[in-house]
PDB file of C-alpha atoms and ligand atoms in Angstrom:
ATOM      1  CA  UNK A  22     -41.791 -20.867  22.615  1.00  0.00           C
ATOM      2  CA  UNK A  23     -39.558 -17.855  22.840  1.00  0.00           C
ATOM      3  CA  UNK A  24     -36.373 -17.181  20.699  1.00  0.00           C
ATOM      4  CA  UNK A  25     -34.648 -17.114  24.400  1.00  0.00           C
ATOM      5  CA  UNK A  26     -36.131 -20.601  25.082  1.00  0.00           C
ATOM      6  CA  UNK A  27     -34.695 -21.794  21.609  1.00  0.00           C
ATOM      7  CA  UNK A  28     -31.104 -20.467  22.367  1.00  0.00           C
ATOM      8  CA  UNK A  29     -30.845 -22.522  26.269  1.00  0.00           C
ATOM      9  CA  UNK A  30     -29.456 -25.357  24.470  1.00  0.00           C
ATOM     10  CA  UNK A  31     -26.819 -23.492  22.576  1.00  0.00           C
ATOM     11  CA  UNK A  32     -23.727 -23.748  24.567  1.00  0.00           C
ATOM     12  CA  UNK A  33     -22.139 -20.082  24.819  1.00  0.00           C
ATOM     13  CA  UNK A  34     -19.253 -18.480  26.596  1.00  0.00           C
ATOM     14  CA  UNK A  35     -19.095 -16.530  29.399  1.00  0.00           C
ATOM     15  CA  UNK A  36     -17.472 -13.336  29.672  1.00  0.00           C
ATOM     16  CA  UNK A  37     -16.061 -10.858  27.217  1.00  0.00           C
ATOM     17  CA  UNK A  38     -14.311 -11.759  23.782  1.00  0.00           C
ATOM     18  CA  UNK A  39     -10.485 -11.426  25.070  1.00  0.00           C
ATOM     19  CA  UNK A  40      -8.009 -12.684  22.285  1.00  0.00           C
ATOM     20  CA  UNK A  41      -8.386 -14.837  18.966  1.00  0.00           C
ATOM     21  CA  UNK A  42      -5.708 -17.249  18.087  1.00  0.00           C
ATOM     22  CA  UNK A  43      -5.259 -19.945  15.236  1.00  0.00           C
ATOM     23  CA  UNK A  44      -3.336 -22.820  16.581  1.00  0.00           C
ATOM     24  CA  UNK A  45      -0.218 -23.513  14.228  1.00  0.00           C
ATOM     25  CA  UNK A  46       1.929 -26.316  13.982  1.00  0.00           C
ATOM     26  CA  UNK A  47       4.799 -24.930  15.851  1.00  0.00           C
ATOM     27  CA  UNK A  48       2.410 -25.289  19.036  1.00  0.00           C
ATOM     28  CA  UNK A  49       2.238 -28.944  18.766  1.00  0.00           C
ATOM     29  CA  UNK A  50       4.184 -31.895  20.678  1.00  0.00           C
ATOM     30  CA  UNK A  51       5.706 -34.749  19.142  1.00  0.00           C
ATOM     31  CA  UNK A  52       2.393 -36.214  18.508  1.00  0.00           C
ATOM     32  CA  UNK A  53       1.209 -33.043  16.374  1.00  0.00           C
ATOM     33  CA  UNK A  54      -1.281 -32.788  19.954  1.00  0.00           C
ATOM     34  CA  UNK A  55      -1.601 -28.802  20.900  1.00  0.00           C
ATOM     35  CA  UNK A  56       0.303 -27.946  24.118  1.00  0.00           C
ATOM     36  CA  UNK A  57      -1.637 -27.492  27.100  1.00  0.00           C
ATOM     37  CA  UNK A  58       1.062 -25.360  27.954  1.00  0.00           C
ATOM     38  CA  UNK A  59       0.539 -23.138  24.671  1.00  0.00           C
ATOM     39  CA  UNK A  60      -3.187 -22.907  25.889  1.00  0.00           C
ATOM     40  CA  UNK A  61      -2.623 -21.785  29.060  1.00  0.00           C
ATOM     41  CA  UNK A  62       0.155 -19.151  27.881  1.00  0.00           C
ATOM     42  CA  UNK A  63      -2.869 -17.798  25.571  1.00  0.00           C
ATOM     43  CA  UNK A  64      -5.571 -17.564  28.831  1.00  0.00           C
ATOM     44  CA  UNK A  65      -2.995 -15.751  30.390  1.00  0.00           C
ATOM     45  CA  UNK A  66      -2.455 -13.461  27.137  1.00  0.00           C
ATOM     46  CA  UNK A  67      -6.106 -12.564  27.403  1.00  0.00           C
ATOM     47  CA  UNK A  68      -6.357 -11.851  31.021  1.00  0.00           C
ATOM     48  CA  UNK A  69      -3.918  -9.741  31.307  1.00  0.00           C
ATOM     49  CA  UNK A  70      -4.903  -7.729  28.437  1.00  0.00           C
ATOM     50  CA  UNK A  71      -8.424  -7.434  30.315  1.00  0.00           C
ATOM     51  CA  UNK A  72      -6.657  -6.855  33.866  1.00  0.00           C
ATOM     52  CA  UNK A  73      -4.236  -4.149  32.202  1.00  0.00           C
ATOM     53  CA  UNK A  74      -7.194  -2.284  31.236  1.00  0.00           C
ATOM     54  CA  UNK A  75      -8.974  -2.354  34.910  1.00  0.00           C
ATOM     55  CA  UNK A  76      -5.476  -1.551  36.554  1.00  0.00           C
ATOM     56  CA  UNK A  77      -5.260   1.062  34.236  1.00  0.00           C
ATOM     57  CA  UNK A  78      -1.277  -0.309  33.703  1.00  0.00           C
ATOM     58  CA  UNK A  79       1.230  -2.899  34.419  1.00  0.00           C
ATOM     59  CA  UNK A  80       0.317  -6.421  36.345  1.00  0.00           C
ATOM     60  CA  UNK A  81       1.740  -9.408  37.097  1.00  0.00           C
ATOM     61  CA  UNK A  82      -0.048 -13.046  37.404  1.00  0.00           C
ATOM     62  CA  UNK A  83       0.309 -14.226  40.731  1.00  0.00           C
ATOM     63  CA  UNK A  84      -2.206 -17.254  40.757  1.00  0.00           C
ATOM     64  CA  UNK A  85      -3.844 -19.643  38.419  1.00  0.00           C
ATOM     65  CA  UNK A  86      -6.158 -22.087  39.627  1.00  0.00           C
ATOM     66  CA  UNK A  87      -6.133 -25.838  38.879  1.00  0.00           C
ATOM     67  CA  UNK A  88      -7.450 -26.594  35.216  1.00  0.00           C
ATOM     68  CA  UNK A  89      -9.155 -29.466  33.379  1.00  0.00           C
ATOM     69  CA  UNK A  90      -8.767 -30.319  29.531  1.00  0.00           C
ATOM     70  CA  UNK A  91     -12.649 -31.435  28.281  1.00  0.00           C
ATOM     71  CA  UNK A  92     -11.954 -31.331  25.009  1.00  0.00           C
ATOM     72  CA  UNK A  93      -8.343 -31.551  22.778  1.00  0.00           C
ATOM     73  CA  UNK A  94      -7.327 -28.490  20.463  1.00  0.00           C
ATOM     74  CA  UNK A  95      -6.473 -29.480  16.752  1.00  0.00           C
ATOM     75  CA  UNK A  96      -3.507 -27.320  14.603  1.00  0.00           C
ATOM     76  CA  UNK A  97      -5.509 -24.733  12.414  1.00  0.00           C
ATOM     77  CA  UNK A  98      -8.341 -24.267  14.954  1.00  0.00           C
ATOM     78  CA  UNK A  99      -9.559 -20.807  15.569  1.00  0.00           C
ATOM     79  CA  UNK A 100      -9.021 -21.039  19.748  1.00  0.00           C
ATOM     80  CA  UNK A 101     -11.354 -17.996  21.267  1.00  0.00           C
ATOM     81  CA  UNK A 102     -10.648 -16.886  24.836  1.00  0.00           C
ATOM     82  CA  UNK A 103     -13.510 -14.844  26.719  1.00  0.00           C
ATOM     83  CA  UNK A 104     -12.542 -13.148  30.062  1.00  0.00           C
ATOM     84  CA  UNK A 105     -15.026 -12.647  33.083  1.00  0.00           C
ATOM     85  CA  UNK A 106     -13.749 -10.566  35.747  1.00  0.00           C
ATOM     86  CA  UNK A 107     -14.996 -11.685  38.974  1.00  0.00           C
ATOM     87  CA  UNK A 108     -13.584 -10.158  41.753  1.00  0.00           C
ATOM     88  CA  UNK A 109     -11.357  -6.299  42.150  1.00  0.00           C
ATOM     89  CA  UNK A 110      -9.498  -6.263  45.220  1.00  0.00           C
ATOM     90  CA  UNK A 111      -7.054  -3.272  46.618  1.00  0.00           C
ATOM     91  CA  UNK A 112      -4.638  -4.436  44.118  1.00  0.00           C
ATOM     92  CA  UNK A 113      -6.060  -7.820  42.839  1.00  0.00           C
ATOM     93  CA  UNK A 114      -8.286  -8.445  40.108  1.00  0.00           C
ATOM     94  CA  UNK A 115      -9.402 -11.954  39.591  1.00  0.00           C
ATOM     95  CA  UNK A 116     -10.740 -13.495  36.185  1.00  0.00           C
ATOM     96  CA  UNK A 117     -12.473 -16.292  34.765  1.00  0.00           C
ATOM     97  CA  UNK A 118     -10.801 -17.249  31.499  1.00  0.00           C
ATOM     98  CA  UNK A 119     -13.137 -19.763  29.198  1.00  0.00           C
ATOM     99  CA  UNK A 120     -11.251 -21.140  26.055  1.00  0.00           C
ATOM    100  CA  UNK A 121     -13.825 -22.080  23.365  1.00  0.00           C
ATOM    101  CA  UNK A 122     -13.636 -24.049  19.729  1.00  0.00           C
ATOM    102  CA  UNK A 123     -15.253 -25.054  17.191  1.00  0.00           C
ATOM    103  CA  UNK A 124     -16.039 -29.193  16.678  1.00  0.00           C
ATOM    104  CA  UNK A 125     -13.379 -29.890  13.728  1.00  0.00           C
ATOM    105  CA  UNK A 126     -16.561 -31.454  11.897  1.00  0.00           C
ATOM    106  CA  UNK A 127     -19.805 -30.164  13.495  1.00  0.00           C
ATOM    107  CA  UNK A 128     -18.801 -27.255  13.739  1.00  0.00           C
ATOM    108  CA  UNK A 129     -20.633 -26.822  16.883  1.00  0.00           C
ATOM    109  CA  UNK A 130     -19.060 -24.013  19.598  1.00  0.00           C
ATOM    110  CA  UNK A 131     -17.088 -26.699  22.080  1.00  0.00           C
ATOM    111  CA  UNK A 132     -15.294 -25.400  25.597  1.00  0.00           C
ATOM    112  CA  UNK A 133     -12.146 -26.474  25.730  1.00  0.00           C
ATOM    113  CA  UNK A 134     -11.334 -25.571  29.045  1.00  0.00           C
ATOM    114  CA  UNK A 135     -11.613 -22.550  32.020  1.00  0.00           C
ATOM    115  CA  UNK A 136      -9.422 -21.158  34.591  1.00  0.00           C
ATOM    116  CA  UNK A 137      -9.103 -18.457  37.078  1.00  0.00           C
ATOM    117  CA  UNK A 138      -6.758 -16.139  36.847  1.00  0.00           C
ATOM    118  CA  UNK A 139      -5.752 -13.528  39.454  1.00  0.00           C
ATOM    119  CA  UNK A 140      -3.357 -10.200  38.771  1.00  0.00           C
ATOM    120  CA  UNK A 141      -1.957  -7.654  40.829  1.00  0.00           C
ATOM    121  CA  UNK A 142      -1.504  -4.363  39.974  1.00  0.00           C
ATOM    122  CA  UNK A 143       2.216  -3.283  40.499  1.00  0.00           C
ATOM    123  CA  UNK A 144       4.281  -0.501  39.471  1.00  0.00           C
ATOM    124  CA  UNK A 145       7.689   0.375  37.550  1.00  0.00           C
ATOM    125  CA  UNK A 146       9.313  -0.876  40.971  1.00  0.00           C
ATOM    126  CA  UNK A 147       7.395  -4.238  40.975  1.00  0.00           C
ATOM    127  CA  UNK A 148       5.356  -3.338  44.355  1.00  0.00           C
ATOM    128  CA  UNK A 149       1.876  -3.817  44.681  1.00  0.00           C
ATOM    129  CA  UNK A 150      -0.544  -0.295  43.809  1.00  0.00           C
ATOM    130  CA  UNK A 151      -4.283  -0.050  44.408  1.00  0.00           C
ATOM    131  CA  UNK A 152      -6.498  -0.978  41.644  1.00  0.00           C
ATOM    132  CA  UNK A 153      -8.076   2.697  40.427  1.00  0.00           C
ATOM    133  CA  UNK A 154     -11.308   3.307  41.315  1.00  0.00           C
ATOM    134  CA  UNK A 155     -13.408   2.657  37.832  1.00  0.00           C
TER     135      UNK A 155
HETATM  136  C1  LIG B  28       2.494 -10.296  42.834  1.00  0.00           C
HETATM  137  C2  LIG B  28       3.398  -9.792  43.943  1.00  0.00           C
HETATM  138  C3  LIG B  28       3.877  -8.358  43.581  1.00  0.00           C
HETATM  139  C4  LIG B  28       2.576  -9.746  45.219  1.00  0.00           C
HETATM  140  O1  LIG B  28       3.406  -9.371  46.245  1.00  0.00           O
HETATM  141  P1  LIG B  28       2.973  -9.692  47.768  1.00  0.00           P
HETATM  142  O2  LIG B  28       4.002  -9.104  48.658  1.00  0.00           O
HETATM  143  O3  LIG B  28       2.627 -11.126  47.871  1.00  0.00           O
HETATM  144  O4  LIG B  28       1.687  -8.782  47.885  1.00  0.00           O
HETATM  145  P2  LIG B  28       0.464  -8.963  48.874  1.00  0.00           P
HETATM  146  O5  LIG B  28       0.656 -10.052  49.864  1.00  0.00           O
HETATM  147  O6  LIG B  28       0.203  -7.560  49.375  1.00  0.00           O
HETATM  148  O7  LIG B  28      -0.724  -9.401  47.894  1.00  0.00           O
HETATM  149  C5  LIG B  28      -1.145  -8.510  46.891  1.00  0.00           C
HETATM  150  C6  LIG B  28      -2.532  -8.977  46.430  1.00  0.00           C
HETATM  151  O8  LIG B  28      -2.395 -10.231  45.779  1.00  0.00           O
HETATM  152  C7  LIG B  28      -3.260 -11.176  46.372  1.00  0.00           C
HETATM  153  N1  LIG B  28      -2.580 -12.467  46.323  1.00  0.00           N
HETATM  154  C8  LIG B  28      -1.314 -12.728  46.709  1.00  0.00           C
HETATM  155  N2  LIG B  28      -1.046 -14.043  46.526  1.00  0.00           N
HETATM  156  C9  LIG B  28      -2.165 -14.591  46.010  1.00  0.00           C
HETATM  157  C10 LIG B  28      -2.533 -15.915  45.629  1.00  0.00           C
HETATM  158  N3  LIG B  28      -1.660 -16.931  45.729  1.00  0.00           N
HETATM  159  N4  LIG B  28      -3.759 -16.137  45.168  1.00  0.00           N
HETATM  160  C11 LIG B  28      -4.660 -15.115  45.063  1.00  0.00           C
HETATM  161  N5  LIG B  28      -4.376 -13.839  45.408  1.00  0.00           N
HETATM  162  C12 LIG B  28      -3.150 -13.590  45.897  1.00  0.00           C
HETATM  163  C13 LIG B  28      -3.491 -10.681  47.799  1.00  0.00           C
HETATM  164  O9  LIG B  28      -4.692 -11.195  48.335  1.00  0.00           O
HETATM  165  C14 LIG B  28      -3.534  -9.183  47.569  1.00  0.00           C
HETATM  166  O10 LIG B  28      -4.820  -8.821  47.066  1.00  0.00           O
HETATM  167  P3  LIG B  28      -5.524  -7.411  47.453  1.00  0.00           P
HETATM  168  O11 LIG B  28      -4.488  -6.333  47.389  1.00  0.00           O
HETATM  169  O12 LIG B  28      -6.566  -7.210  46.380  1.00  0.00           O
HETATM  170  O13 LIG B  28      -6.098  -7.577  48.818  1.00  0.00           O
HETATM  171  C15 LIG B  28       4.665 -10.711  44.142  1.00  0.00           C
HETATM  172  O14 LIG B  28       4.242 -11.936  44.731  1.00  0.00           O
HETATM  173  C16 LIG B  28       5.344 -11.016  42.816  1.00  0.00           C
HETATM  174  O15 LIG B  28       6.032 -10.154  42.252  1.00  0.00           O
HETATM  175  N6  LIG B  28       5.177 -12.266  42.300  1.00  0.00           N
HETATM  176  C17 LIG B  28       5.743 -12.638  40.999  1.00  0.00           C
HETATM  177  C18 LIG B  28       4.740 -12.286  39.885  1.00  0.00           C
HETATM  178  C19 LIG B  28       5.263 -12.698  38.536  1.00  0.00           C
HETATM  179  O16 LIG B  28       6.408 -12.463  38.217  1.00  0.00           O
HETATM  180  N7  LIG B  28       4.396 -13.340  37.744  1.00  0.00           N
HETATM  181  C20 LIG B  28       4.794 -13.873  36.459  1.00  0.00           C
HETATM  182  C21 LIG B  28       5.461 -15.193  36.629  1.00  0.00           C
HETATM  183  S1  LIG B  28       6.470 -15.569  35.227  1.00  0.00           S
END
């Protein structure tokens, strides 16, 4: 058995390591729960950091697709986002954003949850530009 064959059962991300965040206490609800909210605003964090550097400048987020919540997110957890860029249009650039954890007591890698993000290039004016030919 190869060390390839060893490693399928290992859950890992997909995409690119886009942004590194500790949740804190000041991201919690009333119930000391993690805000999906505060989740989502990191996703978009790392995204656009990863669109910014295909557009080569400023973007805006113009979609997000619908999300699901597998897993919650605990205050002191190191929250990992990983950005997979899936499709560059004439001024779009869509990307997968995976947001992974680590079990509180297994310590096993856990995905907490995954979402498409899609950016448009615009300039200083706000208007749509053409993505830059890589
Ligand atoms: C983003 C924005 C400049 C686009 O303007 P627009 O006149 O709709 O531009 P277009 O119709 O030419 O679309 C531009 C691109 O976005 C894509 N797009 C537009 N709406 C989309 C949507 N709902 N989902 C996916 N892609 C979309 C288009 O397909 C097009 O892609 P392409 O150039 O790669 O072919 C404008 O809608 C805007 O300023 N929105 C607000 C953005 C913002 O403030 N975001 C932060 C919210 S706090």
């Amino acid at each position: 058995m190869s060390d390839d064959d060893l490693n399928d059962d290992i859950p890992t991300p997909a995409g690119e390591l886009a942004l590194r965040t500790i949740a804190m206490p000041a991201d919690t609800n009333a119930s000391n729960d993690i805000f999906g909210g505060w989740l989502v605003s990191q996703m978009d964090l790392a995204a656009a950091a990863t669109a910014t550097k295909i557009a080569r400048g400023r973007v805006v987020t113009v979609a997000i697709d619908s999300m699901v919540f597998l897993t919650p997110v605990h205050v002191g957890a190191v929250v990992t986002c990983y950005a997979n860029v899936l499709e560059v249009g004439r001024s779009s650039i869509k990307i997968n954003v995976e947001v992974w954890t680590k079990h509180q007591t297994t310590y096993e890698p856990t995905k907490v949850t995954e979402g498409d993000f899609v950016f448009v290039a615009v300039d200083d004016a706000g208007k749509t530009r053409a993505v830059p030919a890589s």
